[in-house]
PDB file of C-alpha atoms in Angstrom:
ATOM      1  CA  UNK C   1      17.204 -18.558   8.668  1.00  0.00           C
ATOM      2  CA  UNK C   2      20.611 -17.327   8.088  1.00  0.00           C
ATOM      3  CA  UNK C   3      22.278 -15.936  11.116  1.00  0.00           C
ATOM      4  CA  UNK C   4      24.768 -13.107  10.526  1.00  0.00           C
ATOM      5  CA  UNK C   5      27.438 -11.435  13.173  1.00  0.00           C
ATOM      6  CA  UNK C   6      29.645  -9.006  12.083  1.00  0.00           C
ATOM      7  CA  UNK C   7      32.516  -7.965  14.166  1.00  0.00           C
ATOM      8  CA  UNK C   8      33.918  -5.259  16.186  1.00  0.00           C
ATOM      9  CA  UNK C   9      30.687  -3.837  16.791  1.00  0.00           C
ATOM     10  CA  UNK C  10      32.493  -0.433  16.452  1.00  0.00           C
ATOM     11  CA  UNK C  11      36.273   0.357  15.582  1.00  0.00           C
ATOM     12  CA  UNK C  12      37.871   3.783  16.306  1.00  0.00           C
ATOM     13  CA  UNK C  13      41.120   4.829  14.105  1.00  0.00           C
ATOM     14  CA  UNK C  14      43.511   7.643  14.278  1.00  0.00           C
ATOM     15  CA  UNK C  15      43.406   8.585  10.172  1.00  0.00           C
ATOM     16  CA  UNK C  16      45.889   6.666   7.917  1.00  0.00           C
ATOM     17  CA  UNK C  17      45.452   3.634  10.197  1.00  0.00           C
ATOM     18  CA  UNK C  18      44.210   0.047   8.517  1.00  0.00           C
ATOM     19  CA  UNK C  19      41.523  -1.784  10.147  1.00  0.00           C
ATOM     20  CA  UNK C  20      39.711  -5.306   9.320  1.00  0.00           C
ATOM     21  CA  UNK C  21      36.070  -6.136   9.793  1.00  0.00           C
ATOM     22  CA  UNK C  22      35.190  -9.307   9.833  1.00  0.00           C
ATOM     23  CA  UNK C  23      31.459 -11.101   8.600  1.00  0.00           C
ATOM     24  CA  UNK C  24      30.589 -14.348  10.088  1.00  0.00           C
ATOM     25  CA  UNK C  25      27.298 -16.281   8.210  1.00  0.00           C
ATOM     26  CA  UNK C  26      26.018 -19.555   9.693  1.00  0.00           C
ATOM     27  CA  UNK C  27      24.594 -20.984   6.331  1.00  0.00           C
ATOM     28  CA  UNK C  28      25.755 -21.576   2.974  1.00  0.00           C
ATOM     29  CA  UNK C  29      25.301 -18.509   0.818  1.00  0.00           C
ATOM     30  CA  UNK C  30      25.145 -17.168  -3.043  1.00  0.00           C
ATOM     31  CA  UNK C  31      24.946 -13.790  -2.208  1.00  0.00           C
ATOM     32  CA  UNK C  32      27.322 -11.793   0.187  1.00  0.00           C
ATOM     33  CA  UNK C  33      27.295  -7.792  -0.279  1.00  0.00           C
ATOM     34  CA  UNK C  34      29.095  -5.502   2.032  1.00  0.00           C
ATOM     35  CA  UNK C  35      27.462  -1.478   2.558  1.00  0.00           C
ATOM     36  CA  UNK C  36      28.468   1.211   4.101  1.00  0.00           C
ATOM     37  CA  UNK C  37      26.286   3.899   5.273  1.00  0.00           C
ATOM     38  CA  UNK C  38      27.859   7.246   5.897  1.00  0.00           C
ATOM     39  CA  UNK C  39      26.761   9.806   8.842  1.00  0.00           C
ATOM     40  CA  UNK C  40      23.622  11.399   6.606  1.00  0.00           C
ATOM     41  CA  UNK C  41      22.658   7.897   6.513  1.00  0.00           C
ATOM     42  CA  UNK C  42      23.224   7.036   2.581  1.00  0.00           C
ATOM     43  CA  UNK C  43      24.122   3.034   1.766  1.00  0.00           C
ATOM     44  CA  UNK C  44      26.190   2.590  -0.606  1.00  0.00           C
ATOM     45  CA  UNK C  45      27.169  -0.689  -2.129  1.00  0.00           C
ATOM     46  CA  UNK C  46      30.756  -1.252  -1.658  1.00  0.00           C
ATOM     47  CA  UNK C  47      31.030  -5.304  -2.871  1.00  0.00           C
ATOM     48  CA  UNK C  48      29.139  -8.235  -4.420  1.00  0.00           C
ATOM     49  CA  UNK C  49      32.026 -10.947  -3.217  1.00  0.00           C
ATOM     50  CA  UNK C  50      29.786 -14.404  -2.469  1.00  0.00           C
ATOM     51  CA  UNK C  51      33.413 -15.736  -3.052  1.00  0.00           C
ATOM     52  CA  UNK C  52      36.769 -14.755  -3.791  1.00  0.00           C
ATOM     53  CA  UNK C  53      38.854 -11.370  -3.561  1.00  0.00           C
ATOM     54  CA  UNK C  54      38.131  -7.765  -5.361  1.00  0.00           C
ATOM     55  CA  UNK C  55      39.715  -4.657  -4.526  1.00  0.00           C
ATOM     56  CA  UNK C  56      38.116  -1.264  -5.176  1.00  0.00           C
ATOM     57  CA  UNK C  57      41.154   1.233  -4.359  1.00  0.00           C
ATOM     58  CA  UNK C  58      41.814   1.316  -0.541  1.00  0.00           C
ATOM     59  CA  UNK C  59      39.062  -0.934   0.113  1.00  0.00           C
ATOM     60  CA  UNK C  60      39.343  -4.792  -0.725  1.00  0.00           C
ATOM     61  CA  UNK C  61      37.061  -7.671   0.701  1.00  0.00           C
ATOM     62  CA  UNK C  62      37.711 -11.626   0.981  1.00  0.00           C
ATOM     63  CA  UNK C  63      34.743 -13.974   1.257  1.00  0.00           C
ATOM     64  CA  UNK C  64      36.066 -17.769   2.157  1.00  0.00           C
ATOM     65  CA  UNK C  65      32.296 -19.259   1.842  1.00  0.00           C
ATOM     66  CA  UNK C  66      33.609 -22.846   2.520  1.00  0.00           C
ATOM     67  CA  UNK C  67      34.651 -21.071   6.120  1.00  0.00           C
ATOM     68  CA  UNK C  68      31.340 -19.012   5.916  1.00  0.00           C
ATOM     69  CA  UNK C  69      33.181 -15.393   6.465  1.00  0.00           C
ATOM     70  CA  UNK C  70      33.870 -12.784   4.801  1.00  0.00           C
ATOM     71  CA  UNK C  71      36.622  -9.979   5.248  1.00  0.00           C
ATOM     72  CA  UNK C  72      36.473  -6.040   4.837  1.00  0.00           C
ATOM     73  CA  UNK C  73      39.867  -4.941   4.409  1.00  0.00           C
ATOM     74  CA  UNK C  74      40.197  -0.676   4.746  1.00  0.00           C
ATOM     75  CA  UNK C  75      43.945   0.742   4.030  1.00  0.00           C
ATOM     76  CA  UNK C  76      45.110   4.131   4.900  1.00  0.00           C
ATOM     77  CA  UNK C  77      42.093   4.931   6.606  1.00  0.00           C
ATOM     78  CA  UNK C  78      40.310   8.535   6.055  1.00  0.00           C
ATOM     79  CA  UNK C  79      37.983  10.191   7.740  1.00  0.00           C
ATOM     80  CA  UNK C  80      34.971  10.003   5.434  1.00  0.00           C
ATOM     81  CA  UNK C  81      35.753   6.411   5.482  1.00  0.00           C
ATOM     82  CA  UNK C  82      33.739   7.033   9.049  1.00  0.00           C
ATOM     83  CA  UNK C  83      30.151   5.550   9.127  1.00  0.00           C
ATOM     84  CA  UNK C  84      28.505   1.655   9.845  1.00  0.00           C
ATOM     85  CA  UNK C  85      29.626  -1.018   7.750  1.00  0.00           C
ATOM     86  CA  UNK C  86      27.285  -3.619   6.803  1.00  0.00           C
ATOM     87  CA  UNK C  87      27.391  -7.248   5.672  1.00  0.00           C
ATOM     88  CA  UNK C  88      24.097  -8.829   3.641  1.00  0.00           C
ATOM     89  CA  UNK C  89      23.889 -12.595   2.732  1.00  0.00           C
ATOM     90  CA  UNK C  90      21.292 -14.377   0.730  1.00  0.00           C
ATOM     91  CA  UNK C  91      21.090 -18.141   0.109  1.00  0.00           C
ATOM     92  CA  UNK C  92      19.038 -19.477  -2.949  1.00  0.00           C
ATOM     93  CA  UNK C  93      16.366 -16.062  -2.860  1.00  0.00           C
ATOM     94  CA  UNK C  94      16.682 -12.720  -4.429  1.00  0.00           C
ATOM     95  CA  UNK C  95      18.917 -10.193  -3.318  1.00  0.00           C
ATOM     96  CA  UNK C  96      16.976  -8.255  -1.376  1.00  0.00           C
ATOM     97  CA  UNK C  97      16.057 -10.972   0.859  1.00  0.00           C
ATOM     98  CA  UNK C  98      18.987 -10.854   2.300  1.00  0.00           C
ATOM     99  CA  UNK C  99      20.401 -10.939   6.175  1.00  0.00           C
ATOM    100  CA  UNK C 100      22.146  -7.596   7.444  1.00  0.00           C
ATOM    101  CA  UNK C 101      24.127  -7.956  10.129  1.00  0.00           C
ATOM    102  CA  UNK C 102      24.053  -5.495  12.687  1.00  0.00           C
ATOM    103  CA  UNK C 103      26.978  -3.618  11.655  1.00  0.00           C
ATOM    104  CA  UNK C 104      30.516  -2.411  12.665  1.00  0.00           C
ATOM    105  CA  UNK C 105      30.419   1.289  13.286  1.00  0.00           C
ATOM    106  CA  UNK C 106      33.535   2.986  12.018  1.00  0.00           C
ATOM    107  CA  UNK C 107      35.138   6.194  13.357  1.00  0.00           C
ATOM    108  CA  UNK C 108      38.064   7.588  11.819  1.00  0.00           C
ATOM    109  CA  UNK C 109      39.658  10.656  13.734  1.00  0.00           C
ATOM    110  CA  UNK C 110      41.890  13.245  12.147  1.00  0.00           C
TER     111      UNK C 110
ATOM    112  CA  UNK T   1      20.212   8.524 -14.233  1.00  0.00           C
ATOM    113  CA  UNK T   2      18.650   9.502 -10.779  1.00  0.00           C
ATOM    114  CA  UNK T   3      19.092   5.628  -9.166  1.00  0.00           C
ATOM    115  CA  UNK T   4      16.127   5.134  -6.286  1.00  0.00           C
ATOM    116  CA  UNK T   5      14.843   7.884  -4.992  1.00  0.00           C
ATOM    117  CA  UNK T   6      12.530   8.148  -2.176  1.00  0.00           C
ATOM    118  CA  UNK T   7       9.963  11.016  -0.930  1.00  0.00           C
ATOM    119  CA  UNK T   8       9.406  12.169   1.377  1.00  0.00           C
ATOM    120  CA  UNK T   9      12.898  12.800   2.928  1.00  0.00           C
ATOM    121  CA  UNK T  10      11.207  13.339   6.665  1.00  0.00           C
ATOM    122  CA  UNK T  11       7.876  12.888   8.052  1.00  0.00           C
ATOM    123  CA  UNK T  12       6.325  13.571  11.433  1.00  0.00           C
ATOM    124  CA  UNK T  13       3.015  11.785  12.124  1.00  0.00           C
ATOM    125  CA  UNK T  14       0.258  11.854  15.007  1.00  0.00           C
ATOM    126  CA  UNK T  15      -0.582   8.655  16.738  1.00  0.00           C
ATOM    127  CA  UNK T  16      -3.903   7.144  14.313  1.00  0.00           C
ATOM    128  CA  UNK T  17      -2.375   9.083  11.058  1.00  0.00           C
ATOM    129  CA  UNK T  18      -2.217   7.790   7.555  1.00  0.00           C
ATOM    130  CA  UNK T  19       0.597   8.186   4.920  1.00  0.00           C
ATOM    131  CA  UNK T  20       2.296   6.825   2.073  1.00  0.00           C
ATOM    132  CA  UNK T  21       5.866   6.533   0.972  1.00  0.00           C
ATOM    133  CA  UNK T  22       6.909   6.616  -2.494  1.00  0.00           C
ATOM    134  CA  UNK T  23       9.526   4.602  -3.920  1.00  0.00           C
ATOM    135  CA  UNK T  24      10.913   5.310  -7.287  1.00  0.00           C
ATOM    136  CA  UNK T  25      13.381   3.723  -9.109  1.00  0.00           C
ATOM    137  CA  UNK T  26      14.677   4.549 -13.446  1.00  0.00           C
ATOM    138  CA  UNK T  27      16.919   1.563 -13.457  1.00  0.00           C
ATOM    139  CA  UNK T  28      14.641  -1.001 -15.214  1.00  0.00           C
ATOM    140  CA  UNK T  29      14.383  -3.587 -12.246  1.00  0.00           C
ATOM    141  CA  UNK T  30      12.327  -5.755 -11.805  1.00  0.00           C
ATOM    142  CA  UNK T  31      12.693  -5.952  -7.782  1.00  0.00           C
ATOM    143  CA  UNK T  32      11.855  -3.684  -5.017  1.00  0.00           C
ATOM    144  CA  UNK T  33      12.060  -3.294  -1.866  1.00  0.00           C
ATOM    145  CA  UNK T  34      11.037  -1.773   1.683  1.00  0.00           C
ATOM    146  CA  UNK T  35      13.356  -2.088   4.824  1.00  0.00           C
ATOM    147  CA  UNK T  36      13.387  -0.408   7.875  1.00  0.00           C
ATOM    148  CA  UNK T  37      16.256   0.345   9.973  1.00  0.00           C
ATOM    149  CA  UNK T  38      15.778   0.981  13.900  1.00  0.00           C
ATOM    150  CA  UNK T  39      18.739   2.339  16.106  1.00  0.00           C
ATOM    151  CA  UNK T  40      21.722   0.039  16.473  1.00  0.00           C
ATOM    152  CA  UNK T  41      20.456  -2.822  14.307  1.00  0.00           C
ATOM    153  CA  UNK T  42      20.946  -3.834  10.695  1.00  0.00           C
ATOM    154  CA  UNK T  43      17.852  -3.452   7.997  1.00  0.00           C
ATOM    155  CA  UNK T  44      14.498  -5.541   8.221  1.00  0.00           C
ATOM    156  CA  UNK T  45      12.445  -6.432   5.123  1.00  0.00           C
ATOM    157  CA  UNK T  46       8.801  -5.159   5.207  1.00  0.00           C
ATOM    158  CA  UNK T  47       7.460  -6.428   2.259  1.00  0.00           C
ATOM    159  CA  UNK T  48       8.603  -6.508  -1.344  1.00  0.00           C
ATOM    160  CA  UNK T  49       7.722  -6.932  -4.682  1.00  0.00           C
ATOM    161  CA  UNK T  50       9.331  -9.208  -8.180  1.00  0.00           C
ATOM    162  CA  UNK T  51       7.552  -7.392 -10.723  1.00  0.00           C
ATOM    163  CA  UNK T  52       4.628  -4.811 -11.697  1.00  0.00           C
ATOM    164  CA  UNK T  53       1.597  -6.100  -9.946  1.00  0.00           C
ATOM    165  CA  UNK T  54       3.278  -7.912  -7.257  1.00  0.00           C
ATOM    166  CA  UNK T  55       3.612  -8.337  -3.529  1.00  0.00           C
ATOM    167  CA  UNK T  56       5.205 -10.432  -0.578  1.00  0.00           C
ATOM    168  CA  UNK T  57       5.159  -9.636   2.512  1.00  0.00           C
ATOM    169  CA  UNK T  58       8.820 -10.063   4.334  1.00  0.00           C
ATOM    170  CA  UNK T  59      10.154 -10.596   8.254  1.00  0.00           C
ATOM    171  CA  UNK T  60       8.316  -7.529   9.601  1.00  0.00           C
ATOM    172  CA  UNK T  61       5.086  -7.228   7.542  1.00  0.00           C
ATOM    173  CA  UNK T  62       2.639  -6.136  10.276  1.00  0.00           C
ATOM    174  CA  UNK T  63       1.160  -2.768   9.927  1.00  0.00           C
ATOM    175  CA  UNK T  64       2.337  -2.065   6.288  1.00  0.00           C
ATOM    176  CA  UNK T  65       0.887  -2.447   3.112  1.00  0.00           C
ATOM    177  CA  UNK T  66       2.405  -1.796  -0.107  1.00  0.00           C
ATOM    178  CA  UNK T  67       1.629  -1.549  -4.049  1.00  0.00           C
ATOM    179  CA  UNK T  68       3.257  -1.797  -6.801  1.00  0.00           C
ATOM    180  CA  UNK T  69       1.015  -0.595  -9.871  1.00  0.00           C
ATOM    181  CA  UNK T  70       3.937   0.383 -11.823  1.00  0.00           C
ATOM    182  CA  UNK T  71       7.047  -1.679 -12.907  1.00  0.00           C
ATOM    183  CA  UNK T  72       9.257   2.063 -11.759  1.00  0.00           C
ATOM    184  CA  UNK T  73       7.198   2.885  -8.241  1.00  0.00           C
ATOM    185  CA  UNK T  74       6.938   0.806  -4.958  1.00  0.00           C
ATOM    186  CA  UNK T  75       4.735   2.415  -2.362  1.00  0.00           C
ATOM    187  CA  UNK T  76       4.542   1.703   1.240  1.00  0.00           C
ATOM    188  CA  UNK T  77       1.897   2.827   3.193  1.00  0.00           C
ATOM    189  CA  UNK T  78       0.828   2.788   6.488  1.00  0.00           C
ATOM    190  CA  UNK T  79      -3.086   2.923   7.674  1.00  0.00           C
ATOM    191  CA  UNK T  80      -3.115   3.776  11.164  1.00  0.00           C
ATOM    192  CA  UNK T  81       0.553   4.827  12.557  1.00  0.00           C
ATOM    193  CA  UNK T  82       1.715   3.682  15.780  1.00  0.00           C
ATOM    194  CA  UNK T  83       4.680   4.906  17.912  1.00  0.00           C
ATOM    195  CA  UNK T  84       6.427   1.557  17.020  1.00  0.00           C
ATOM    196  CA  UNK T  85       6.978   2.336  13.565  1.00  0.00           C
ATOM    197  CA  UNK T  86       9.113   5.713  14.433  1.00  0.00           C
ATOM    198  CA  UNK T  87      12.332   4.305  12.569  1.00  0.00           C
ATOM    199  CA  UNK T  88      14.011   5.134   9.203  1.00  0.00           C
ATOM    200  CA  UNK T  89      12.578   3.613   6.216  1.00  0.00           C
ATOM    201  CA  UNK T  90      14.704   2.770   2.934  1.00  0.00           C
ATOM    202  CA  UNK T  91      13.782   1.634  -0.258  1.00  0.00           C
ATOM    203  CA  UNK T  92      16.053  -0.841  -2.444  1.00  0.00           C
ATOM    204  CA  UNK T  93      15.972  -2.201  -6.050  1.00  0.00           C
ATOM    205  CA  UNK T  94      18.098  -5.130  -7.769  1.00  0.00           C
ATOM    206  CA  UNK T  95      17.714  -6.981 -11.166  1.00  0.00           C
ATOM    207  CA  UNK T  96      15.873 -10.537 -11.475  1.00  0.00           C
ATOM    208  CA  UNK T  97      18.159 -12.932 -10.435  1.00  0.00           C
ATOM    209  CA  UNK T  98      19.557 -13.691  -6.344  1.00  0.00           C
ATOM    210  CA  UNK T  99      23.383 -12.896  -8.095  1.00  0.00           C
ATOM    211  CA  UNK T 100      22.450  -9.047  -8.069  1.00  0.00           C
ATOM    212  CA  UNK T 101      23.477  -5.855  -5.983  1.00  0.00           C
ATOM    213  CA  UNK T 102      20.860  -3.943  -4.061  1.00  0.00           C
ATOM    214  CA  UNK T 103      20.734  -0.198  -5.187  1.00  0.00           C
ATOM    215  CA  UNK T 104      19.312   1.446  -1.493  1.00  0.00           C
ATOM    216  CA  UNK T 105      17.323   4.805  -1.497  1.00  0.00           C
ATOM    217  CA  UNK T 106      18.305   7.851   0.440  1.00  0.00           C
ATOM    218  CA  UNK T 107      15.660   7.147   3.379  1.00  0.00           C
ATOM    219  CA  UNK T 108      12.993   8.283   4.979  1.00  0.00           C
ATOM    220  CA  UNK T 109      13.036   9.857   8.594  1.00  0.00           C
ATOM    221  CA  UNK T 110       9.603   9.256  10.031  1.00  0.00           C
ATOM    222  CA  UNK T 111       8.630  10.104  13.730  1.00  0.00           C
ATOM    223  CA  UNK T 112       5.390   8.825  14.857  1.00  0.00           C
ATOM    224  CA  UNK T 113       4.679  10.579  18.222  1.00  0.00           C
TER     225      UNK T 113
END
């Protein structure tokens, strides 16, 4: 199956600061989604990006799919941007077949 | 509009112990989902379902069974608990097609000691 690494495995930012996580997927893919879960645990669904660029305020993701990455780009960094960060990809099957990565846990310090 | 909604929210259970957690979802999709997510690692499928009346069984099946009776409610359930299955369980929901966002439940804490 798909093999997914995500990278840092954690990040630690003074607030205001940017920061870049990075998805690599060993496969072809039609389905990339990035999550973040907060400290209760909640995942919310930042991005459906299998290709291209979309922003969403201070948060923006590239997925280069010919390369087999994709890109989490947080601006201006807060601290309830704090929590784990999670990449999903899915080739040819239904969403929620997807591969998580393990994660890049995010802490954001006043 | 409630989204996916999972109960119970925490769960302690004896070694041997039976229980079932209920998935429900008022978004009109036709897939669900049950993961679990163990310390430090991403989310593994259990088993999952494409529509009312059906089941598959996903990358860590064993010891889970699950039901889906109506299009709105996925239930997982598990028949005799062991320690190994002490780990936080979400539910998840998309639309039909593979070009869809999953819609994750809050989670269930469950402790089997």
């Amino acid at each position: 199956g798909i093999q997914v690494e995500q990278s840092p495995p954690d990040l630690i930012l003074q607030e205001g600061a940017n920061s870049t996580l990075r998805c690599n997927f060993s496969d072809s893919v039609n389905n990339l989604q990035w999550f973040h879960q907060n400290p209760w645990g909640q995942l919310i669904n930042l991005f459906y990006i299998p290709s291209g660029t979309k922003q969403n305020g201070r948060l923006s993701a590239t997925t280069v799919a010919t390369e087999r990455y994709s890109l989490l780009y947080i601006s201006s960094s807060q601290t309830t941007d704090s929590g784990v960060y999670f990449c999903a990809v899915a080739y040819n099957t239904n969403a929620g077949k997807s591969t998580f990565g393990d994660g890049t846990t995010l802490t954001v310090k006043p | 509009n409630a989204g996916v909604t999972q109960t119970p929210k925490f769960r302690v259970l004896k070694t041997g112990q039976s229980m079932t957690l209920l998935c429900a979802q008022d978004m009109n999709h036709e897939y669900m989902y049950w993961y679990r997510q163990d310390p430090g690692m991403g989310l593994r499928l259990i088993h999952y379902s494409v529509g009312e009346g059906t089941t598959a069984k996903g990358e860590v099946p064993d010891g889970y069974n699950v039901s889906r009776l109506k299009k709105q409610n996925f239930l997982l359930g598990l028949e005799s608990a062991a320690p190994s299955q002490t780990s936080v369980y979400f539910c998840a929901s998309s639309y039909k097609t593979v070009n869809e966002k999953l819609f994750f439940g809050s989670g269930t804490q469950l402790s089997v000691l």
